[in-house]
Amino acid sequence: MGMKALEDRIRRDGIVKSDQVLKVDSFINHQMDAQLFQQMARRWKLDFAGAPINKIMTIEASGIGIAAVAGLVFGLPVVFAKKSQSINLDGSVYTTKIHSFTHERDYDVIVSKKYIGPDDHVLIVDDFLANGCAMTGLIELCEAAGATVEGIGVAIEKGFQPGGATLRERGYRLDSLAIVDAMDPVTGEIAFRKE
Ligand code: 5GP
């Protein structure tokens, strides 16, 4: 089941930029509705009750607000993977490459070995799931660290792009709070998945 408050907000304030890109700058990606983030995090807390999560993880920049509020709701530390200009060669970080959906380029992404390790049980969160590149990169960082991915929380999954299906096939517990199955840049109409 999608989260009604989030779906309603997307319908009201989301802008269908193209058949691939949804803009949610007024409540997630530029101005942030922290109370909505809190409702989202509470939903993840219910859905992942029982999972031995001890850390929230995301990627900069757009995941950080959502992850910070999730950290507050779960009472857990939050780590964000950083987009790095220079490859760090001293062995103090885990690195991976992520192709950016929005910027159409590759980034090196790092996380310090100080902040993630084999004892960690991670809930990964992000604003959008499209092709799954960002999520796959975060999973790779967790794997490199020997950490366990307990689950994945996504605000908006675009169900017509392959990221969600791939992660579910791989067996991850993926909790997308709104799944957009179709959107029309001409009419602005957005169809949500009903499960
Ligand atoms: P993916 O790596 O799954 O292809 O894309 C996910 C990342 O790209 C997210 O972190 C998000 O910031 C960005 N992204 C993907 N699709 C959209 C979209 O339709 N709108 C916005 N605002 N960001 C998106």
PDB file of C-alpha atoms in Angstrom, residues 38-184:
ATOM      1  CA  GLN A  38       8.660  12.426   9.789  1.00  0.00           C
ATOM      2  CA  GLN A  39       5.462  10.688   8.647  1.00  0.00           C
ATOM      3  CA  MET A  40       7.496   8.809   6.042  1.00  0.00           C
ATOM      4  CA  ALA A  41      10.066   7.726   8.623  1.00  0.00           C
ATOM      5  CA  ARG A  42       7.334   6.571  11.015  1.00  0.00           C
ATOM      6  CA  ARG A  43       5.926   4.408   8.267  1.00  0.00           C
ATOM      7  CA  TRP A  44       9.363   2.840   7.646  1.00  0.00           C
ATOM      8  CA  LYS A  45       9.726   2.303  11.380  1.00  0.00           C
ATOM      9  CA  LEU A  46       6.465   0.328  11.444  1.00  0.00           C
ATOM     10  CA  ASP A  47       7.242  -1.576   8.248  1.00  0.00           C
ATOM     11  CA  PHE A  48      10.749  -2.538   9.410  1.00  0.00           C
ATOM     12  CA  ALA A  49       9.807  -3.260  13.029  1.00  0.00           C
ATOM     13  CA  GLY A  50      11.702  -6.371  14.055  1.00  0.00           C
ATOM     14  CA  ALA A  51      14.621  -5.804  11.692  1.00  0.00           C
ATOM     15  CA  PRO A  52      17.801  -5.301  13.747  1.00  0.00           C
ATOM     16  CA  ILE A  53      18.640  -1.955  12.127  1.00  0.00           C
ATOM     17  CA  ASN A  54      21.391   0.050  13.841  1.00  0.00           C
ATOM     18  CA  LYS A  55      22.217   2.652  11.182  1.00  0.00           C
ATOM     19  CA  ILE A  56      20.530   4.710   8.479  1.00  0.00           C
ATOM     20  CA  MET A  57      22.438   5.297   5.249  1.00  0.00           C
ATOM     21  CA  THR A  58      21.858   7.508   2.221  1.00  0.00           C
ATOM     22  CA  ILE A  59      23.722   9.389  -0.496  1.00  0.00           C
ATOM     23  CA  GLU A  60      24.272  13.124  -0.775  1.00  0.00           C
ATOM     24  CA  ALA A  61      22.655  15.422  -1.470  1.00  0.00           C
ATOM     25  CA  SER A  62      18.959  14.790  -1.825  1.00  0.00           C
ATOM     26  CA  GLY A  63      18.735  11.816   0.540  1.00  0.00           C
ATOM     27  CA  ILE A  64      20.221  13.631   3.514  1.00  0.00           C
ATOM     28  CA  GLY A  65      17.126  15.474   4.745  1.00  0.00           C
ATOM     29  CA  ILE A  66      14.984  12.347   4.637  1.00  0.00           C
ATOM     30  CA  ALA A  67      17.721  10.261   6.264  1.00  0.00           C
ATOM     31  CA  ALA A  68      18.305  12.784   9.061  1.00  0.00           C
ATOM     32  CA  VAL A  69      14.629  12.776   9.992  1.00  0.00           C
ATOM     33  CA  ALA A  70      14.620   8.967   9.800  1.00  0.00           C
ATOM     34  CA  GLY A  71      17.600   8.950  12.162  1.00  0.00           C
ATOM     35  CA  LEU A  72      15.601  11.022  14.616  1.00  0.00           C
ATOM     36  CA  VAL A  73      12.531   8.778  14.378  1.00  0.00           C
ATOM     37  CA  PHE A  74      14.558   5.546  14.657  1.00  0.00           C
ATOM     38  CA  GLY A  75      16.949   7.010  17.232  1.00  0.00           C
ATOM     39  CA  LEU A  76      19.912   5.883  15.132  1.00  0.00           C
ATOM     40  CA  PRO A  77      23.038   7.392  13.558  1.00  0.00           C
ATOM     41  CA  VAL A  78      22.868   8.493   9.938  1.00  0.00           C
ATOM     42  CA  VAL A  79      25.712   8.141   7.434  1.00  0.00           C
ATOM     43  CA  PHE A  80      25.644   9.623   3.967  1.00  0.00           C
ATOM     44  CA  ALA A  81      27.904   8.457   1.156  1.00  0.00           C
ATOM     45  CA  LYS A  82      29.825  11.362  -0.316  1.00  0.00           C
ATOM     46  CA  LYS A  83      30.380  12.226  -3.934  1.00  0.00           C
ATOM     47  CA  SER A  84      34.130  12.590  -4.155  1.00  0.00           C
ATOM     48  CA  GLN A  85      36.262  14.573  -6.598  1.00  0.00           C
ATOM     49  CA  SER A  86      39.515  12.824  -5.793  1.00  0.00           C
ATOM     50  CA  ILE A  87      40.055   9.115  -5.372  1.00  0.00           C
ATOM     51  CA  ASN A  88      41.306   8.503  -1.882  1.00  0.00           C
ATOM     52  CA  LEU A  89      44.254   6.134  -2.027  1.00  0.00           C
ATOM     53  CA  ASP A  90      45.109   5.711   1.651  1.00  0.00           C
ATOM     54  CA  GLY A  91      42.647   2.877   2.155  1.00  0.00           C
ATOM     55  CA  SER A  92      40.503   4.684   4.695  1.00  0.00           C
ATOM     56  CA  VAL A  93      37.328   4.653   2.597  1.00  0.00           C
ATOM     57  CA  TYR A  94      35.153   2.277   0.594  1.00  0.00           C
ATOM     58  CA  THR A  95      34.471   3.559  -2.910  1.00  0.00           C
ATOM     59  CA  THR A  96      32.157   2.832  -5.776  1.00  0.00           C
ATOM     60  CA  LYS A  97      30.980   4.504  -8.974  1.00  0.00           C
ATOM     61  CA  ILE A  98      27.440   5.707  -9.413  1.00  0.00           C
ATOM     62  CA  HIS A  99      25.820   6.908 -12.600  1.00  0.00           C
ATOM     63  CA  SER A 100      23.644   9.915 -11.833  1.00  0.00           C
ATOM     64  CA  PHE A 101      20.164   9.806 -13.319  1.00  0.00           C
ATOM     65  CA  THR A 102      19.627  13.543 -12.945  1.00  0.00           C
ATOM     66  CA  HIS A 103      23.074  14.741 -14.025  1.00  0.00           C
ATOM     67  CA  GLU A 104      23.830  12.031 -16.611  1.00  0.00           C
ATOM     68  CA  ARG A 105      27.392  11.503 -15.426  1.00  0.00           C
ATOM     69  CA  ASP A 106      29.391   9.113 -13.237  1.00  0.00           C
ATOM     70  CA  TYR A 107      30.461   9.980  -9.710  1.00  0.00           C
ATOM     71  CA  ASP A 108      32.945   8.327  -7.404  1.00  0.00           C
ATOM     72  CA  VAL A 109      31.183   7.830  -4.126  1.00  0.00           C
ATOM     73  CA  ILE A 110      32.908   7.138  -0.833  1.00  0.00           C
ATOM     74  CA  VAL A 111      32.139   6.250   2.742  1.00  0.00           C
ATOM     75  CA  SER A 112      34.708   6.205   5.503  1.00  0.00           C
ATOM     76  CA  LYS A 113      35.620   2.843   7.037  1.00  0.00           C
ATOM     77  CA  LYS A 114      35.149   4.599  10.380  1.00  0.00           C
ATOM     78  CA  TYR A 115      31.407   4.896   9.876  1.00  0.00           C
ATOM     79  CA  ILE A 116      30.403   1.563   8.406  1.00  0.00           C
ATOM     80  CA  GLY A 117      31.623  -1.931   9.150  1.00  0.00           C
ATOM     81  CA  PRO A 118      30.761  -5.616   9.605  1.00  0.00           C
ATOM     82  CA  ASP A 119      28.693  -4.995  12.748  1.00  0.00           C
ATOM     83  CA  ASP A 120      26.317  -2.654  10.954  1.00  0.00           C
ATOM     84  CA  HIS A 121      22.736  -3.528   9.983  1.00  0.00           C
ATOM     85  CA  VAL A 122      21.694  -0.812   7.615  1.00  0.00           C
ATOM     86  CA  LEU A 123      18.448   0.729   6.435  1.00  0.00           C
ATOM     87  CA  ILE A 124      19.232   2.561   3.186  1.00  0.00           C
ATOM     88  CA  VAL A 125      16.914   5.449   2.323  1.00  0.00           C
ATOM     89  CA  ASP A 126      16.655   7.823  -0.634  1.00  0.00           C
ATOM     90  CA  ASP A 127      14.223  10.231  -2.224  1.00  0.00           C
ATOM     91  CA  PHE A 128      13.800   8.525  -5.618  1.00  0.00           C
ATOM     92  CA  LEU A 129      14.354   5.106  -7.111  1.00  0.00           C
ATOM     93  CA  ALA A 130      14.624   5.147 -10.898  1.00  0.00           C
ATOM     94  CA  ASN A 131      17.125   2.833 -12.588  1.00  0.00           C
ATOM     95  CA  GLY A 132      18.579   1.809  -9.261  1.00  0.00           C
ATOM     96  CA  CYS A 133      22.139   3.055  -9.832  1.00  0.00           C
ATOM     97  CA  ALA A 134      22.312   5.080  -6.623  1.00  0.00           C
ATOM     98  CA  MET A 135      20.850   2.208  -4.595  1.00  0.00           C
ATOM     99  CA  THR A 136      23.117  -0.381  -6.184  1.00  0.00           C
ATOM    100  CA  GLY A 137      26.130   1.787  -5.335  1.00  0.00           C
ATOM    101  CA  LEU A 138      25.038   2.116  -1.714  1.00  0.00           C
ATOM    102  CA  ILE A 139      24.517  -1.652  -1.498  1.00  0.00           C
ATOM    103  CA  GLU A 140      28.024  -2.165  -2.921  1.00  0.00           C
ATOM    104  CA  LEU A 141      29.481   0.101  -0.240  1.00  0.00           C
ATOM    105  CA  CYS A 142      27.678  -1.919   2.447  1.00  0.00           C
ATOM    106  CA  GLU A 143      28.910  -5.181   0.931  1.00  0.00           C
ATOM    107  CA  ALA A 144      32.481  -3.883   0.807  1.00  0.00           C
ATOM    108  CA  ALA A 145      32.194  -2.987   4.474  1.00  0.00           C
ATOM    109  CA  GLY A 146      30.744  -6.388   5.387  1.00  0.00           C
ATOM    110  CA  ALA A 147      27.593  -4.653   6.634  1.00  0.00           C
ATOM    111  CA  THR A 148      24.120  -6.195   6.299  1.00  0.00           C
ATOM    112  CA  VAL A 149      21.447  -4.372   4.304  1.00  0.00           C
ATOM    113  CA  GLU A 150      18.308  -4.937   6.377  1.00  0.00           C
ATOM    114  CA  GLY A 151      16.073  -2.948   4.107  1.00  0.00           C
ATOM    115  CA  ILE A 152      15.614  -0.116   1.648  1.00  0.00           C
ATOM    116  CA  GLY A 153      13.214   2.769   2.146  1.00  0.00           C
ATOM    117  CA  VAL A 154      12.383   4.950  -0.832  1.00  0.00           C
ATOM    118  CA  ALA A 155      10.037   7.917  -0.905  1.00  0.00           C
ATOM    119  CA  ILE A 156       9.119   7.787  -4.604  1.00  0.00           C
ATOM    120  CA  GLU A 157       9.745   4.782  -6.835  1.00  0.00           C
ATOM    121  CA  LYS A 158       9.157   5.267 -10.539  1.00  0.00           C
ATOM    122  CA  GLY A 159       7.744   1.841 -11.241  1.00  0.00           C
ATOM    123  CA  PHE A 160       8.137   2.182 -14.995  1.00  0.00           C
ATOM    124  CA  GLN A 161      11.919   2.272 -14.565  1.00  0.00           C
ATOM    125  CA  PRO A 162      13.718  -0.953 -13.660  1.00  0.00           C
ATOM    126  CA  GLY A 163      15.391  -0.201 -10.291  1.00  0.00           C
ATOM    127  CA  GLY A 164      12.590  -1.432  -8.043  1.00  0.00           C
ATOM    128  CA  ALA A 165      11.966  -4.703  -9.866  1.00  0.00           C
ATOM    129  CA  THR A 166      15.686  -5.482  -9.931  1.00  0.00           C
ATOM    130  CA  LEU A 167      16.129  -4.901  -6.193  1.00  0.00           C
ATOM    131  CA  ARG A 168      13.051  -7.011  -5.339  1.00  0.00           C
ATOM    132  CA  GLU A 169      14.330  -9.823  -7.592  1.00  0.00           C
ATOM    133  CA  ARG A 170      17.628  -9.662  -5.743  1.00  0.00           C
ATOM    134  CA  GLY A 171      15.683 -10.291  -2.547  1.00  0.00           C
ATOM    135  CA  TYR A 172      15.971  -6.921  -0.852  1.00  0.00           C
ATOM    136  CA  ARG A 173      13.153  -5.681   1.368  1.00  0.00           C
ATOM    137  CA  LEU A 174      12.183  -2.585  -0.565  1.00  0.00           C
ATOM    138  CA  ASP A 175       9.609  -0.258   0.969  1.00  0.00           C
ATOM    139  CA  SER A 176       8.625   2.450  -1.517  1.00  0.00           C
ATOM    140  CA  LEU A 177       6.074   4.828  -0.033  1.00  0.00           C
ATOM    141  CA  ALA A 178       4.692   5.927  -3.410  1.00  0.00           C
ATOM    142  CA  ILE A 179       5.113   4.010  -6.650  1.00  0.00           C
ATOM    143  CA  VAL A 180       4.433   6.020  -9.794  1.00  0.00           C
ATOM    144  CA  ASP A 181       3.463   3.654 -12.587  1.00  0.00           C
ATOM    145  CA  ALA A 182       2.804   6.285 -15.231  1.00  0.00           C
ATOM    146  CA  MET A 183       2.958  10.032 -15.602  1.00  0.00           C
ATOM    147  CA  ASP A 184       2.003  12.342 -18.409  1.00  0.00           C
TER     148      ASP A 184
END
